[in-house]
Structure formats: C-alpha cells, structure tokens
Short mmCIF file of C-alpha atoms in Angstrom, two decimals:
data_model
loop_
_atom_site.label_atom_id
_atom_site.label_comp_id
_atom_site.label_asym_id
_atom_site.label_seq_id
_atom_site.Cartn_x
_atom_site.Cartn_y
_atom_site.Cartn_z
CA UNK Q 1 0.00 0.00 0.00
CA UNK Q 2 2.87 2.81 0.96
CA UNK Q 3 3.93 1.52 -2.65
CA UNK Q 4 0.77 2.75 -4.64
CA UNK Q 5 0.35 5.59 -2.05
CA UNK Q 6 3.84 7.18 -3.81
CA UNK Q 7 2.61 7.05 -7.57
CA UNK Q 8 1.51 10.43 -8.82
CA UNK Q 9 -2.38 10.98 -9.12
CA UNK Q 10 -2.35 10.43 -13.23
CA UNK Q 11 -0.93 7.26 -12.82
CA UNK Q 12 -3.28 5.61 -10.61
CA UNK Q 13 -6.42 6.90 -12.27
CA UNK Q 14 -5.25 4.95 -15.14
CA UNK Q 15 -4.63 1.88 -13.31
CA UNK Q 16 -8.19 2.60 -11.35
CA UNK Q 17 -9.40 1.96 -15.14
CA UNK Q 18 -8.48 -1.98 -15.13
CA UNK Q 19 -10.92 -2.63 -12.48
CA UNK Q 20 -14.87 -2.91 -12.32
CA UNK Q 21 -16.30 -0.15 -10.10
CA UNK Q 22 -17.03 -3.04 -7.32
CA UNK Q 23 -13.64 -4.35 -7.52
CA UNK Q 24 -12.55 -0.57 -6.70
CA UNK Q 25 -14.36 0.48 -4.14
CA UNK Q 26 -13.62 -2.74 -2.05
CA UNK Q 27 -9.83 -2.52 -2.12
CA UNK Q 28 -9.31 1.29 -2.34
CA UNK Q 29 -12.30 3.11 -0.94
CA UNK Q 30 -12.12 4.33 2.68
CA UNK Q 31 -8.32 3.70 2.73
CA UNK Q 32 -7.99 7.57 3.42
CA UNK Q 33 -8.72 10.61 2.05
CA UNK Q 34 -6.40 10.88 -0.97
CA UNK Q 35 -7.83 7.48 -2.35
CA UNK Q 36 -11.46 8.58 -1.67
CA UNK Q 37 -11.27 12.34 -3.57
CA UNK Q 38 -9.88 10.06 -6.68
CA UNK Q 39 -12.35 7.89 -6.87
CA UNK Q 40 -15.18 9.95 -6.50
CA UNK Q 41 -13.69 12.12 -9.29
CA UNK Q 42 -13.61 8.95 -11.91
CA UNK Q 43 -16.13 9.74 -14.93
CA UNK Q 44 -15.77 6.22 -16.73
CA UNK Q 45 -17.76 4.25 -13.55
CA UNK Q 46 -19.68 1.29 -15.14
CA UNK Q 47 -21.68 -1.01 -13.13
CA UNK Q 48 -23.81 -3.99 -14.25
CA UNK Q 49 -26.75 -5.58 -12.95
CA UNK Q 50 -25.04 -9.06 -13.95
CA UNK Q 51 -22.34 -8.95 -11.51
CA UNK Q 52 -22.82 -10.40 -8.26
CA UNK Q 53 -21.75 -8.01 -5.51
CA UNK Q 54 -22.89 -5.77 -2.28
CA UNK Q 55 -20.70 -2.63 -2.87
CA UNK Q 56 -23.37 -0.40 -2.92
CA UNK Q 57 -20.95 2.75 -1.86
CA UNK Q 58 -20.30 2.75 -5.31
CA UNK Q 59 -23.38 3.46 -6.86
CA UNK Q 60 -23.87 7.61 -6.34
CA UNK Q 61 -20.34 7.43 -8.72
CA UNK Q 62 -21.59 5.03 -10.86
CA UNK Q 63 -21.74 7.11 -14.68
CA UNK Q 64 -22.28 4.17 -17.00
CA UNK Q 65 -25.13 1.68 -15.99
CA UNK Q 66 -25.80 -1.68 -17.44
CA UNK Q 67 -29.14 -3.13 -16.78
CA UNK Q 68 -29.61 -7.29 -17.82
CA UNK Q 69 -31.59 -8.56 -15.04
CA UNK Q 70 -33.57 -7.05 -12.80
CA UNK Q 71 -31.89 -4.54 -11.26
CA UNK Q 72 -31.29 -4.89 -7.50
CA UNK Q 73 -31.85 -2.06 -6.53
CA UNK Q 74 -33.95 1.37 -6.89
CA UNK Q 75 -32.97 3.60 -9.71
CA UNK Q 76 -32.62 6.39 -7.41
CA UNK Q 77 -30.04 4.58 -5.60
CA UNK Q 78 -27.47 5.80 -9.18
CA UNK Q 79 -27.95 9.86 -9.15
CA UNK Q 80 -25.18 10.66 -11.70
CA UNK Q 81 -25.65 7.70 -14.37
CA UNK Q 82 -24.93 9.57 -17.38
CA UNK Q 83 -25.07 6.62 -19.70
CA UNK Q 84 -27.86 3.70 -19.76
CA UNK Q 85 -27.87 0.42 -21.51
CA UNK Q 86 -30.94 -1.96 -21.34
CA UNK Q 87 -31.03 -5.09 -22.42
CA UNK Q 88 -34.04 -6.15 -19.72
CA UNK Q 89 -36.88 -3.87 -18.51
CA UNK Q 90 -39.65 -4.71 -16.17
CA UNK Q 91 -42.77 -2.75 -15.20
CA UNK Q 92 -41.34 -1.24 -11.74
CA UNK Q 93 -38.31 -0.04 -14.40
CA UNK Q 94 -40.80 1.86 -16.27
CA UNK Q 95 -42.01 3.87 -13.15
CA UNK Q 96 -38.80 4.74 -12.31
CA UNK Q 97 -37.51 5.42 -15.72
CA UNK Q 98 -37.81 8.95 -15.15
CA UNK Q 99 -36.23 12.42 -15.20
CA UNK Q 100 -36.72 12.85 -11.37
CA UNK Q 101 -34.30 9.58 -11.35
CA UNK Q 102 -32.39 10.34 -13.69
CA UNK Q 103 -31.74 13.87 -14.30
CA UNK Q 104 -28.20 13.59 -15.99
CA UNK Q 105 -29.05 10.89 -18.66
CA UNK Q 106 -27.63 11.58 -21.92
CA UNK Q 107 -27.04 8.51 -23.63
CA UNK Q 108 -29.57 5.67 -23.89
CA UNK Q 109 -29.48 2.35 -25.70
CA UNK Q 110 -32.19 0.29 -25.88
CA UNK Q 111 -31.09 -3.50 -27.28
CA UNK Q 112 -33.87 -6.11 -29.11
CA UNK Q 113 -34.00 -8.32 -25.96
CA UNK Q 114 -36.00 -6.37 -24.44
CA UNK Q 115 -39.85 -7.47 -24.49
CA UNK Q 116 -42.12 -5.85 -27.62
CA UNK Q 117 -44.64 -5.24 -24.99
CA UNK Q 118 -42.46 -2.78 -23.05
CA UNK Q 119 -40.98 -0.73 -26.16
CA UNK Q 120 -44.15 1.56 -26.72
CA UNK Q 121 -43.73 3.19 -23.05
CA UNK Q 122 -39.88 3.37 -23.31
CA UNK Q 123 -40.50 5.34 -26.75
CA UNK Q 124 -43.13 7.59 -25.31
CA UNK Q 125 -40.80 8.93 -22.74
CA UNK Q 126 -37.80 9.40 -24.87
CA UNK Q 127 -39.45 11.16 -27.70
CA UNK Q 128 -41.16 13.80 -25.17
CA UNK Q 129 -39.23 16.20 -22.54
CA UNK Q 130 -38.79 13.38 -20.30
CA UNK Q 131 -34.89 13.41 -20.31
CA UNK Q 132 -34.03 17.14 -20.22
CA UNK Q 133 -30.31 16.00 -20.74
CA UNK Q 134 -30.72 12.77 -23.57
CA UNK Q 135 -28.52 14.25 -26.48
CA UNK Q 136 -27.75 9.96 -28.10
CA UNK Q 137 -29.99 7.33 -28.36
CA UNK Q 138 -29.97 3.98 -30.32
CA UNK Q 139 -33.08 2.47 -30.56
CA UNK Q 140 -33.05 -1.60 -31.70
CA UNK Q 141 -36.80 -1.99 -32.36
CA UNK Q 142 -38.73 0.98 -33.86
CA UNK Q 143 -42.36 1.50 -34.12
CA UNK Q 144 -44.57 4.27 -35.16
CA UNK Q 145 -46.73 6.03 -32.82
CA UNK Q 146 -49.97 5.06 -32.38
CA UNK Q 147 -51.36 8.56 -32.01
CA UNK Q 148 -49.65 11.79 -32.92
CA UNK Q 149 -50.21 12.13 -29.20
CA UNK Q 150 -47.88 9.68 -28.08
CA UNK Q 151 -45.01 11.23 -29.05
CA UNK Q 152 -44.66 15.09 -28.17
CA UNK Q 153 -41.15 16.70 -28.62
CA UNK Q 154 -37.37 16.08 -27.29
CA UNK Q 155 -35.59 19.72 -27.90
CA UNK Q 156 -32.15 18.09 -26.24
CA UNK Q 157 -31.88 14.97 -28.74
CA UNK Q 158 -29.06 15.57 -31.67
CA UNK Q 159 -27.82 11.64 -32.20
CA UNK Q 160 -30.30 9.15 -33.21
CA UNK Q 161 -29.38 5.53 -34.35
CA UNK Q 162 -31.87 2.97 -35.22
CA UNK Q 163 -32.10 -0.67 -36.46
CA UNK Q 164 -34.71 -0.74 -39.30
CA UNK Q 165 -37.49 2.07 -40.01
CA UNK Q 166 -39.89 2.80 -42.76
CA UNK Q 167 -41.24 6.38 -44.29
CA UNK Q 168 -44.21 6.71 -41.10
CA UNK Q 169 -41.12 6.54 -38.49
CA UNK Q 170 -38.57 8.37 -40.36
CA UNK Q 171 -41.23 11.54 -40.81
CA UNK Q 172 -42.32 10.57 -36.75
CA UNK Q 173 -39.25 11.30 -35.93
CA UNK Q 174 -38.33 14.20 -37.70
CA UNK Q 175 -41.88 16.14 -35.68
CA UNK Q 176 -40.23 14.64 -32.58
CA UNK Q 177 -36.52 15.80 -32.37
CA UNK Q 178 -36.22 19.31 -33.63
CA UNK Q 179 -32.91 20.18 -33.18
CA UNK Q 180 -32.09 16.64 -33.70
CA UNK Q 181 -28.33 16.69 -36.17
CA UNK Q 182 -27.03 13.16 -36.52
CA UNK Q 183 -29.89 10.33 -37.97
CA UNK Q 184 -28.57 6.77 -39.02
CA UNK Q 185 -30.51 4.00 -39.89
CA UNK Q 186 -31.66 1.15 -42.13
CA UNK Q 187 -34.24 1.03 -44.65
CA UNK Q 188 -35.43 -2.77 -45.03
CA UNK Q 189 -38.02 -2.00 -47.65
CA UNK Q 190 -39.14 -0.13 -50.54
CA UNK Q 191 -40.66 2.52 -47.97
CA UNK Q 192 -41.13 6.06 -49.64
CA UNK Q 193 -43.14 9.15 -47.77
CA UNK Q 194 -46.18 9.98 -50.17
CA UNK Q 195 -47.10 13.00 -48.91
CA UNK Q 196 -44.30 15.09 -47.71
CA UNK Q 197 -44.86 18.39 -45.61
CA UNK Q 198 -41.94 18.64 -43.59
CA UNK Q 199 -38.79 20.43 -43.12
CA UNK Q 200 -36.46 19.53 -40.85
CA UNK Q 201 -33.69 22.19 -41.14
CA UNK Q 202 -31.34 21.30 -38.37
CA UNK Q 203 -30.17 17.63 -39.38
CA UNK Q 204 -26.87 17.80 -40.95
CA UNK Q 205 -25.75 14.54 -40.94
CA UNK Q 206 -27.54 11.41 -42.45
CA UNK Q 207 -26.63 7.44 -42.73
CA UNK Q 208 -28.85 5.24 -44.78
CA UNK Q 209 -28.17 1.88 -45.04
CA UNK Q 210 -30.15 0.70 -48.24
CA UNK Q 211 -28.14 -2.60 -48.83
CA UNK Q 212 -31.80 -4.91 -49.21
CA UNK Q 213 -32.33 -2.58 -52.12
CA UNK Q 214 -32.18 -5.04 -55.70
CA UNK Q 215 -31.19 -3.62 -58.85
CA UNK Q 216 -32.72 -1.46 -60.55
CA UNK Q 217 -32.81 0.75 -57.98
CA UNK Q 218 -35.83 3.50 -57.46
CA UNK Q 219 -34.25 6.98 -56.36
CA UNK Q 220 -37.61 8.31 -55.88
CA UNK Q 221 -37.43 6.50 -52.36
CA UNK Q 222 -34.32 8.28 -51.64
CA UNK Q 223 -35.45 11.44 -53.00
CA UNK Q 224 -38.29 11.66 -50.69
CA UNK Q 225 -36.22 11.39 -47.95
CA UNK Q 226 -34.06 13.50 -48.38
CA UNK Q 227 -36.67 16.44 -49.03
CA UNK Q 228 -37.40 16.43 -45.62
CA UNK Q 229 -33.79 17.62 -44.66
CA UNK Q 230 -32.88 20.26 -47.52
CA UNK Q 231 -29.61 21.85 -44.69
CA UNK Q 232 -27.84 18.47 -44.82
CA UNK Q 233 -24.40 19.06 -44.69
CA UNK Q 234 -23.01 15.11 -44.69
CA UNK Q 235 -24.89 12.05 -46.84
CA UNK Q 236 -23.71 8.31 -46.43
CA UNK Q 237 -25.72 5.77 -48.38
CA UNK Q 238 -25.20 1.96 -48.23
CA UNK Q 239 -26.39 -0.21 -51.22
CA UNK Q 240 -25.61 -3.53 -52.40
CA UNK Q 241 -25.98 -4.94 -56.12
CA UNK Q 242 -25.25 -8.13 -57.49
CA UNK Q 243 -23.49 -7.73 -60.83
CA UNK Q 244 -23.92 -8.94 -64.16
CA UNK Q 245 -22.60 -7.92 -67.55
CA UNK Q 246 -25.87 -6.13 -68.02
CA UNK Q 247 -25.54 -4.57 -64.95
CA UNK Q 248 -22.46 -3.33 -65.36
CA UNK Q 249 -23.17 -1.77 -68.24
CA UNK Q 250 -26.10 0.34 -66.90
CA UNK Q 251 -23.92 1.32 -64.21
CA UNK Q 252 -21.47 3.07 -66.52
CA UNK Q 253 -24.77 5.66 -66.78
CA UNK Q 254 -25.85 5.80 -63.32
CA UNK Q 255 -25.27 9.76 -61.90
CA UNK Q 256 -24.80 8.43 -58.19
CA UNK Q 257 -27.23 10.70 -57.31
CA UNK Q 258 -25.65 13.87 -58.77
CA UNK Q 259 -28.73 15.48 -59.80
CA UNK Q 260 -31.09 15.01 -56.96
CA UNK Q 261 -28.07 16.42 -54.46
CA UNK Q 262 -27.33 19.39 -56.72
CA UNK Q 263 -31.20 20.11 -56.53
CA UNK Q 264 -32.30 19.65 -52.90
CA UNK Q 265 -29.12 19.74 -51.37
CA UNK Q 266 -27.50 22.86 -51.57
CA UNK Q 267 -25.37 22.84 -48.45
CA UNK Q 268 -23.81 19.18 -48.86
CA UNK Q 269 -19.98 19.33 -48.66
CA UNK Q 270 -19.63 15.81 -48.23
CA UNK Q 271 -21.22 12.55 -49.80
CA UNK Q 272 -20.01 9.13 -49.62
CA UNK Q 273 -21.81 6.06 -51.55
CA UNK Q 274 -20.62 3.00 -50.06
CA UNK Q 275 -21.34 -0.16 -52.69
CA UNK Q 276 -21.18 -3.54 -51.81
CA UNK Q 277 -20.98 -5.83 -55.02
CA UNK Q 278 -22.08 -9.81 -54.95
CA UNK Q 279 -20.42 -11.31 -58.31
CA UNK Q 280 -22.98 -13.23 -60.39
CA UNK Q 281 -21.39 -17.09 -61.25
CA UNK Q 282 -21.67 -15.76 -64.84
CA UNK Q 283 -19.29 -12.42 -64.20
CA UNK Q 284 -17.35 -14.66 -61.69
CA UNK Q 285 -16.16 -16.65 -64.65
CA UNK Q 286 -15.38 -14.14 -67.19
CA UNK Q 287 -13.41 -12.40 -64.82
CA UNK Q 288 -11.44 -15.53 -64.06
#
C-alpha cells in the first residue's frame, strides 16, 4: 500500500481503469482521504446488474449503468448515471424510468432483448421532454406512434441511431426531435413518404443503409427522404448490387445521385456512396 500511495495521481487513475467499479471500491475506498477524492472524481464508472456483488458505496459514482436482469436495486439509488444500456426492462423499471431519477441521462441504448410489450412506453418517454439531458440514443426496435399524441417533442436529442425504419417513423421522428443533427438507420423496404410536408432544417448529418435494395434501384425513395432535410451538410448511403454484364453496363450511366443532391441539397460538402458488389457465377467466370 505505501507503494501505490507514492505514484503520482495520473498514474493511478489509469490503473483505477483496469478494475470494475465493485472491484474498486472494495480494495481502495475508505483507505484515506487521498484514495477517496480520486475515486469519486472517476467519470468512466460502469456497473452492471449481472455482476454479483454488495458494494453499494459505489453506486452515487456510478456514470455508466448496465441493466440485464432485474436490477437490484432502486434507480434512485445511481444519481449521476450519465449513460444507460438496457437489455431487460420490467414494469417497476418503467415507473422509475424517469427524469426525477435520472436527471443527468444523456445517452440511452435500448437493445432487441428487451420485451415488444415494453418498447411503446420506453419510446413515449424518450421522444417527449422526459430526459431534459438525452442528447444519443440507439433504438433496436422501432415503431410508429400510435397517435400523434404519443409522441410530443425532445428539444435536447441531436444523435439518433436505429435498427430498421420505414417512411411513417422516419417523418415521426423528424416532428419529434427538432434540433435533432445526426440520424442513421436502415431502410429494409421499398418505404417512400407519399405526402411530404416537412422540413427539418437542423439535421446535418444522415446514414442510410439501403443494402436490401435489388437492382434497378428507385431513387424516388431516396429522394423523398431526403426532401425532408434540404440543410444536410453530410450524406452516407449503403447499397448492395449483385453484378452482371448487363448490370455493369447500366452502371457506366448511373449519376450516383448527382442530380437530386445538386437540386435539394444545396449545403452538402460531403457525400459518400458506399457499394457492396455480390459477383454473379456468370461475371465470376469471365473475370477468371
């Protein structure tokens, strides 16, 4: 112990690092006051509901909290969790999923183990003024709302990640997250917004994963998507194709979108168009 108690301060918040916030607190907390300060002042905290253990000194410093079983304890019990990560929710979660309990969230991620039954209250209270503090949020399973009155409006939200939407929750969440800046998700199917009346003119950065889409392709989808966001700055878009000589030969004509970006996208400085080719047997032996 006099050993550790000579390193400098830098040195042993990085070896603090290599051990799980339980582990911590049971061989350095209370040791004196030194010890105690540093810990307290550690922002990367994590504790999970998997591991078995009864430090619960540790919890008012835990940042980063890990829920996969019912959690032992009341939420209230972790005042400064700045990160949350559910992969199991129950109905006395829901209650205390809350603002009052968590007034420092920022980051949520909700995983696809969690029940169906359970994912229409957790997206009510993120896409409202719940979480005063929620800038990220990854969302596995995505639904619209039921009601335009289920959702109301998150004005802190700027990162949004999902698994697979369509056209209804794309435009859902546009209404929802005003100053929202950073969208990525998949679109599994041929999903295209009709009717389109919005304008969402803070998002400047946009990920669209379109790799189910079969050649031909229809832009039009695209198209009305992007319409919605005319201030986009940055434009990723994932597709896949499986080639064939006649393929490749209407390829040679494709613009890559050039003229739809030059017409609604005035402010784009950056565009990348990520391909992913599947060979054909027929191209596969030509080429070899």
């Amino acid at each position: 112990m006099s050993g550790l108690e000579r390193l400098p301060n830098e040195l042993l918040i990085e070896l603090f690092k290599y051990l799980k916030a339980p582990q911590l607190f049971q061989a350095f907390y209370n040791l004196n006051f030194r010890f105690n300060y540093l810990i307290q002042s550690l922002t990367h905290l994590t504790y999970s509901t998997d591991e078995q253990n009864n430090q619960t000194q540790a919890y008012p410093y835990i940042r980063t909290l890990i829920i996969e079983k019912t959690i032992p304890d009341k939420l209230v019990c972790f005042p400064n969790i700045r990160r949350l990560i559910l992969d199991y929710v129950t109905e006395e979660f829901l209650v205390q999923f809350n603002g009052h309990t968590l007034p420092n969230l920022e980051y949520l991620a909700i995983y696809h183990k969690i029940h169906p039954f359970y994912m229409p209250d957790l997206r009510t209270k993120i896409f409202s003024d719940t979480f005063p503090s929620l800038k990220c949020c990854y969302i596995s399973r995505m639904r619209s709302p039921s009601t335009p009155q289920d959702w109301t409006r998150s004005l802190s939200i700027r990162f949004l990640r999902f698994n697979e939407i369509n056209a209804s929750i794309y435009t859902s969440v546009l209404l929802a997250c005003p100053n929202l800046s950073i969208l990525k998700f998949k679109l599994p199917t041929r999903s295209k917004i009709e009717t389109n009346h919005i304008k969402h003119i803070n998002l400047k950065r946009l990920f669209i994963n379109m790799k189910y889409d079969d050649y031909p392709w229809d832009d039009e989808i695209l198209e009305s998507y992007l319409l919605c966001v005319p201030n986009l700055e940055q434009l990723r878009i994932s597709r896949s194709i499986s080639i064939n000589s006649s393929i490749m030969h209407h390829l040679q004509y494709y613009d890559w979108l050039l003229s739809m970006i030059s017409s609604h996208l005035r402010k784009l400085n950056q565009f990348k168009f990520d391909l992913y080719i599947h060979r054909s047997q027929e191209l596969s032996e030509e080429w070899n």
